[in-house]
């Protein structure tokens, strides 16, 4: 019979493997920009890492009964929500600044590459973070 420690160890191993796959898939996507097979392998590694995170069950949320039983947890969650929304707004502001820098560079004939990378990175972070926030917000209704 397996003990709780063994189960938790397996969960951590799956989660660690998922992180390694995600990083290696991201590197493959970044370096294999012009090579279709390398991009495909990177994308498959990212999808498998998402599946392994799901299998590891590291993101188990507490049940509603445990939240209702302790009011301190409820206030802690509401503060976390407020902080998460504030970070989301800050990321939108950073995206606006990146867009402005890209626009100013476009007016001068795209002489620098930093505004392009800055805007791309800010847009990617914004899309991932806001996707997470919206899924978290609508997840409690479905």
Short mmCIF file of C-alpha atoms in Angstrom, two decimals:
data_model
loop_
_atom_site.label_atom_id
_atom_site.label_comp_id
_atom_site.label_asym_id
_atom_site.label_seq_id
_atom_site.Cartn_x
_atom_site.Cartn_y
_atom_site.Cartn_z
CA UNK A 1 0.00 0.00 0.00
CA UNK A 2 1.31 3.47 -0.86
CA UNK A 3 1.73 6.07 1.81
CA UNK A 4 0.91 9.75 1.61
CA UNK A 5 4.62 10.62 1.30
CA UNK A 6 5.02 8.38 -1.73
CA UNK A 7 1.97 9.88 -3.39
CA UNK A 8 3.23 13.41 -2.75
CA UNK A 9 6.68 12.47 -4.04
CA UNK A 10 5.14 11.17 -7.28
CA UNK A 11 3.17 14.39 -7.61
CA UNK A 12 6.30 16.48 -7.19
CA UNK A 13 8.18 14.34 -9.71
CA UNK A 14 5.43 14.77 -12.29
CA UNK A 15 5.36 18.50 -11.64
CA UNK A 16 9.15 18.75 -11.97
CA UNK A 17 9.09 16.80 -15.24
CA UNK A 18 6.35 19.10 -16.48
CA UNK A 19 8.45 22.17 -15.70
CA UNK A 20 11.48 20.72 -17.47
CA UNK A 21 9.34 19.90 -20.52
CA UNK A 22 7.82 23.37 -20.52
CA UNK A 23 11.21 25.07 -20.41
CA UNK A 24 12.69 22.80 -23.07
CA UNK A 25 9.60 23.27 -25.25
CA UNK A 26 9.86 27.03 -24.88
CA UNK A 27 13.54 26.95 -25.82
CA UNK A 28 12.71 24.79 -28.85
CA UNK A 29 9.97 27.22 -29.88
CA UNK A 30 12.37 30.16 -29.49
CA UNK A 31 15.37 28.65 -31.28
CA UNK A 32 13.42 26.77 -33.91
CA UNK A 33 11.71 29.80 -35.37
CA UNK A 34 12.57 28.85 -38.92
CA UNK A 35 12.39 25.07 -38.55
CA UNK A 36 8.96 23.44 -38.58
CA UNK A 37 10.01 20.11 -36.95
CA UNK A 38 11.74 21.85 -34.04
CA UNK A 39 8.73 24.12 -33.48
CA UNK A 40 6.43 21.09 -33.57
CA UNK A 41 8.51 19.24 -30.99
CA UNK A 42 8.52 22.34 -28.78
CA UNK A 43 4.76 22.69 -29.05
CA UNK A 44 4.22 19.01 -28.27
CA UNK A 45 6.52 19.32 -25.23
CA UNK A 46 4.47 22.28 -23.97
CA UNK A 47 1.20 20.38 -24.39
CA UNK A 48 2.59 17.30 -22.63
CA UNK A 49 3.83 19.49 -19.78
CA UNK A 50 0.33 20.92 -19.34
CA UNK A 51 -1.04 17.38 -19.20
CA UNK A 52 1.56 16.37 -16.60
CA UNK A 53 0.72 19.37 -14.43
CA UNK A 54 -2.90 18.31 -14.60
CA UNK A 55 -1.95 14.74 -13.64
CA UNK A 56 0.19 15.88 -10.73
CA UNK A 57 -2.82 17.53 -9.06
CA UNK A 58 -0.62 20.24 -7.58
CA UNK A 59 -3.36 22.79 -8.09
CA UNK A 60 -6.02 21.20 -5.90
CA UNK A 61 -8.26 23.89 -4.51
CA UNK A 62 -9.83 23.61 -1.09
CA UNK A 63 -13.49 22.66 -1.00
CA UNK A 64 -16.19 25.23 -0.32
CA UNK A 65 -16.92 23.74 3.09
CA UNK A 66 -13.38 24.36 4.29
CA UNK A 67 -13.55 27.96 3.07
CA UNK A 68 -16.93 28.56 4.69
CA UNK A 69 -15.71 27.10 7.96
CA UNK A 70 -12.85 29.57 8.36
CA UNK A 71 -13.60 33.26 7.72
CA UNK A 72 -9.90 34.17 7.73
CA UNK A 73 -9.40 32.09 4.58
CA UNK A 74 -12.26 33.93 2.88
CA UNK A 75 -10.75 37.35 3.59
CA UNK A 76 -7.35 36.08 2.48
CA UNK A 77 -8.84 34.91 -0.83
CA UNK A 78 -10.62 38.21 -1.43
CA UNK A 79 -7.36 40.08 -0.84
CA UNK A 80 -5.60 37.77 -3.24
CA UNK A 81 -8.24 38.45 -5.86
CA UNK A 82 -7.83 42.19 -5.44
CA UNK A 83 -4.07 41.94 -5.74
CA UNK A 84 -4.39 39.74 -8.84
CA UNK A 85 -6.72 42.25 -10.51
CA UNK A 86 -4.33 45.09 -9.61
CA UNK A 87 -1.43 43.20 -11.18
CA UNK A 88 -3.57 42.65 -14.27
CA UNK A 89 -4.22 46.38 -14.57
CA UNK A 90 -0.51 47.09 -14.09
CA UNK A 91 0.30 44.68 -16.90
CA UNK A 92 -2.20 46.50 -19.13
CA UNK A 93 -0.46 49.79 -18.32
CA UNK A 94 2.90 48.23 -19.23
CA UNK A 95 1.36 47.03 -22.49
CA UNK A 96 0.21 50.59 -23.18
CA UNK A 97 3.72 51.92 -22.54
CA UNK A 98 5.15 49.24 -24.84
CA UNK A 99 2.65 50.17 -27.56
CA UNK A 100 3.59 53.83 -27.21
CA UNK A 101 7.31 52.99 -27.52
CA UNK A 102 6.57 50.86 -30.59
CA UNK A 103 4.52 53.68 -32.11
CA UNK A 104 7.29 56.23 -31.52
CA UNK A 105 9.81 53.88 -33.08
CA UNK A 106 7.50 53.37 -36.07
CA UNK A 107 7.36 57.12 -36.59
CA UNK A 108 11.16 57.18 -36.87
CA UNK A 109 11.32 54.26 -39.31
CA UNK A 110 11.83 51.30 -36.97
CA UNK A 111 15.46 52.06 -36.21
CA UNK A 112 15.57 50.00 -33.00
CA UNK A 113 14.47 46.44 -32.26
CA UNK A 114 13.94 46.80 -28.51
CA UNK A 115 10.42 48.29 -28.78
CA UNK A 116 9.32 45.39 -30.95
CA UNK A 117 10.57 42.79 -28.46
CA UNK A 118 9.23 44.81 -25.52
CA UNK A 119 5.76 45.02 -27.07
CA UNK A 120 5.78 41.33 -28.02
CA UNK A 121 6.81 40.26 -24.53
CA UNK A 122 4.30 42.56 -22.86
CA UNK A 123 1.51 41.31 -25.15
CA UNK A 124 2.41 37.69 -24.42
CA UNK A 125 2.50 38.22 -20.66
CA UNK A 126 -0.75 40.18 -20.81
CA UNK A 127 -2.51 37.49 -22.85
CA UNK A 128 -1.42 34.68 -20.53
CA UNK A 129 -2.17 36.57 -17.31
CA UNK A 130 -5.54 37.92 -18.42
CA UNK A 131 -6.49 34.52 -19.80
CA UNK A 132 -5.75 33.05 -16.38
CA UNK A 133 -7.75 35.76 -14.59
CA UNK A 134 -10.77 35.35 -16.83
CA UNK A 135 -10.70 31.57 -16.57
CA UNK A 136 -10.45 31.87 -12.79
CA UNK A 137 -13.33 34.35 -12.72
CA UNK A 138 -15.66 32.33 -14.94
CA UNK A 139 -14.49 29.01 -13.54
CA UNK A 140 -16.56 29.46 -10.40
CA UNK A 141 -19.74 29.80 -12.47
CA UNK A 142 -19.37 26.58 -14.47
#
